[in-house]
Short mmCIF file of C-alpha atoms in Angstrom, two decimals:
data_model
loop_
_atom_site.label_atom_id
_atom_site.label_comp_id
_atom_site.label_asym_id
_atom_site.label_seq_id
_atom_site.Cartn_x
_atom_site.Cartn_y
_atom_site.Cartn_z
CA MET A 21 136.15 135.86 50.82
CA SER A 22 132.49 136.88 48.83
CA THR A 23 129.55 138.32 50.29
CA ILE A 24 126.46 136.00 51.61
CA GLY A 25 124.33 135.76 47.36
CA GLY A 26 127.94 136.97 45.51
CA PRO A 27 129.49 134.30 44.41
CA ALA A 28 131.57 131.74 45.71
CA PRO A 29 134.93 132.06 45.48
CA VAL A 30 136.83 129.26 43.08
CA ASP A 31 137.76 126.97 45.39
CA ASP A 32 134.35 126.13 46.42
CA HIS A 33 133.18 125.74 43.34
CA GLU A 34 136.22 123.48 41.72
CA ALA A 35 135.88 121.31 45.00
CA PHE A 36 131.92 121.05 44.91
CA THR A 37 132.33 120.00 40.71
CA ARG A 38 134.98 116.90 42.04
CA TRP A 39 132.50 115.82 44.82
CA ALA A 40 129.62 115.96 42.15
CA THR A 41 131.68 114.43 39.85
CA GLU A 42 133.00 111.65 42.26
CA ARG A 43 129.53 111.55 44.50
CA GLN A 44 126.72 111.71 41.37
CA ARG A 45 126.89 107.14 40.89
CA ALA A 46 126.57 106.97 44.27
CA LEU A 47 124.32 108.70 44.86
CA LEU A 48 122.31 107.45 41.79
CA ARG A 49 123.37 104.52 43.05
CA THR A 50 121.14 104.71 46.67
CA ALA A 51 117.91 106.69 44.40
CA LEU A 52 117.33 104.25 42.10
CA LEU A 53 117.42 101.90 45.74
CA VAL A 54 115.26 103.63 47.71
CA THR A 55 112.35 104.74 44.72
CA GLY A 56 113.02 101.83 42.44
CA ASP A 57 112.45 104.32 39.84
CA HIS A 58 115.13 105.42 37.43
CA HIS A 59 113.20 108.83 36.33
CA ARG A 60 112.08 109.88 39.83
CA ALA A 61 115.85 109.37 40.93
CA GLU A 62 117.54 111.29 38.08
CA ASP A 63 115.05 113.80 39.52
CA LEU A 64 116.28 113.71 43.28
CA VAL A 65 120.09 113.04 42.92
CA GLN A 66 119.59 116.34 40.86
CA GLU A 67 117.95 118.57 43.99
CA ALA A 68 119.93 116.50 46.47
CA LEU A 69 123.38 117.81 44.17
CA THR A 70 121.49 121.64 44.05
CA GLN A 71 121.06 121.37 48.04
CA VAL A 72 124.67 120.59 48.51
CA ALA A 73 125.72 122.79 45.76
CA LEU A 74 124.01 126.09 48.34
CA ARG A 75 124.99 124.89 51.19
CA TRP A 76 128.86 124.10 50.40
CA ARG A 77 130.27 126.32 52.38
CA ARG A 78 129.10 124.06 55.44
CA LEU A 79 129.23 121.48 54.34
CA HIS A 80 132.80 121.06 52.42
CA SER A 81 133.94 120.13 55.45
CA GLY A 82 131.63 117.99 57.32
CA HIS A 83 129.35 115.27 55.47
CA PRO A 84 128.45 115.83 52.10
CA ASP A 85 127.54 112.79 51.22
CA ALA A 86 125.23 112.13 53.67
CA TYR A 87 123.56 115.27 53.37
CA ALA A 88 123.09 114.28 50.56
CA ARG A 89 121.36 111.33 50.77
CA GLN A 90 118.78 112.23 53.80
CA VAL A 91 117.66 114.55 51.14
CA ILE A 92 117.17 111.44 48.31
CA VAL A 93 115.44 110.20 51.40
CA ARG A 94 112.94 112.34 52.13
CA GLY A 95 112.49 113.58 48.70
CA ASN A 96 111.43 110.55 47.64
CA ILE A 97 108.22 110.35 51.31
CA SER A 98 107.82 114.14 50.27
CA TRP A 99 107.23 112.70 46.41
CA TRP A 100 106.06 109.44 47.96
CA ARG A 101 102.82 111.43 50.37
CA ARG A 102 101.55 112.83 47.94
CA HIS A 103 100.58 110.39 45.37
CA ARG A 104 99.99 107.40 47.63
CA ARG A 105 97.30 106.96 46.69
CA GLU A 106 98.48 105.30 43.13
CA VAL A 107 98.10 102.02 42.44
CA VAL A 108 101.75 99.82 42.08
CA ALA A 109 101.32 97.04 39.28
CA ASP A 110 103.31 93.62 40.00
CA PRO A 111 106.75 94.39 37.35
CA PRO A 112 105.79 91.53 34.70
CA GLU A 113 106.95 88.64 34.52
CA ALA A 114 110.35 87.31 32.69
CA GLY A 115 109.58 85.65 29.05
CA THR A 116 111.34 82.51 28.82
CA ASP A 117 114.98 83.25 26.66
CA THR A 118 116.22 79.84 26.59
CA GLY A 119 119.57 81.89 24.08
CA ALA A 120 119.71 83.84 27.88
CA ALA A 121 122.85 81.24 30.27
CA ALA A 122 121.40 80.40 33.36
CA GLY A 123 124.16 82.62 35.88
CA ALA A 124 122.16 85.97 34.24
CA GLU A 125 118.33 84.77 35.04
CA VAL A 126 119.77 83.53 38.21
CA THR A 127 120.99 87.18 38.73
CA ALA A 128 117.96 88.27 36.85
CA ASP A 129 115.77 85.52 39.27
CA ARG A 130 116.98 88.28 42.57
CA ARG A 131 116.86 91.35 41.19
CA LEU A 132 112.80 90.84 40.80
CA ALA A 133 112.98 88.79 44.05
CA LEU A 134 114.49 92.10 45.31
CA ASP A 135 112.79 94.94 44.07
CA ARG A 136 109.01 93.07 45.00
CA ALA A 137 110.37 92.91 48.31
CA LEU A 138 111.33 96.35 48.66
CA ALA A 139 108.19 97.88 46.79
CA ALA A 140 106.51 95.46 49.59
CA LEU A 141 107.46 98.31 51.88
CA THR A 142 106.57 101.44 53.01
CA PRO A 143 109.03 104.28 51.92
CA LYS A 144 110.01 105.08 55.62
CA GLN A 145 111.08 100.98 55.62
CA ARG A 146 112.89 100.83 52.50
CA ALA A 147 115.30 103.54 53.07
CA VAL A 148 116.36 101.87 56.02
CA ILE A 149 116.33 99.37 55.17
CA VAL A 150 118.67 100.69 51.87
CA LEU A 151 121.20 102.96 53.98
CA ARG A 152 121.38 100.28 56.51
CA PHE A 153 122.43 97.17 54.20
CA TYR A 154 123.26 99.44 51.05
CA GLU A 155 124.96 102.03 52.14
CA ASP A 156 126.54 100.39 54.95
CA LEU A 157 125.10 102.28 57.50
CA THR A 158 125.51 101.65 61.29
CA GLU A 159 122.56 102.05 63.58
CA ARG A 160 124.46 105.03 65.37
CA THR A 161 123.85 107.13 62.32
CA PRO A 162 121.84 109.56 63.86
CA PRO A 163 118.54 110.19 62.83
CA THR A 164 118.37 112.44 60.62
CA LEU A 165 120.19 110.53 57.79
CA SER A 166 118.78 107.05 57.99
CA ALA A 167 115.13 108.46 58.57
CA SER A 168 114.68 106.56 61.34
CA ALA A 169 115.33 106.74 64.92
CA PRO A 170 118.76 104.20 65.63
CA ALA A 171 116.21 102.13 67.92
CA ARG A 172 113.71 101.83 64.94
CA SER A 173 115.56 101.20 62.51
CA ARG A 174 117.01 98.18 63.60
CA ALA A 175 113.31 97.24 65.79
CA ARG A 176 111.32 97.56 62.31
CA PRO A 177 113.71 95.11 59.94
CA THR A 178 113.60 92.55 62.38
CA TRP A 179 110.39 93.03 62.67
CA ARG A 180 109.48 92.55 59.07
CA CYS A 181 111.78 89.24 58.39
CA ALA A 182 110.01 87.58 61.41
CA ALA A 183 106.85 88.42 59.40
CA SER A 184 107.95 87.23 56.39
CA GLU A 185 108.35 84.51 58.86
CA ARG A 186 106.51 83.43 60.08
CA ALA A 187 103.73 83.96 56.79
CA HIS A 188 106.44 82.24 54.89
CA PRO A 189 107.35 79.27 57.38
CA THR A 190 111.24 77.04 55.37
CA SER A 191 110.84 73.42 55.55
CA PRO A 192 112.88 72.16 58.08
#
C-alpha cells in the first residue's frame, strides 16, 4: 500500500482509467446541458475527472459519478459568477433549407427551443433541471449532488412552469 502523496497502486489506476473511459461521454453530455457551451463543458469534465482521480481511493467504492457531477455543476456556477456581466445573445435564426427533411427541422426546432429555455434559467435552476429530468435524479438526491435542497429542487421547476403558463397561456 502506498503512502499519502506516493504513487497509487496499479489496480487503482486501472480502475480509475476504466471508470473515466466509461463515464466521460455521459459527463460531457451533462456538462454540455448545464453550460450550453461545448468548450466550457469539456473544461469542466476535465476538471471533474482530475478531481475524481485525486480522490479515487475514497470515491471508487462510493459514488464517483455523483462527485463528478457535483464538480461540474459547482464549476459552472463559479464560472457564471465570475462572468455574469457578459451579455448572452440569442442564437442565430435557423436558415430555411428546403432540402432538409421535415423530421430534421422539427428536431432542430425542438433543440433550439430547449436551448433557449435552458439559457433563460439561472445556472442553479439549469443544474436542477438537467440533473432532475435529464440525469433522472430524484428530489431526494442529497443537496450536494443536485446543487439545491430537495424541497427547493421541487419548487423551482414548478414555479417556473406556472410563471411560464401565466405569461403564455394556451388556448382551450
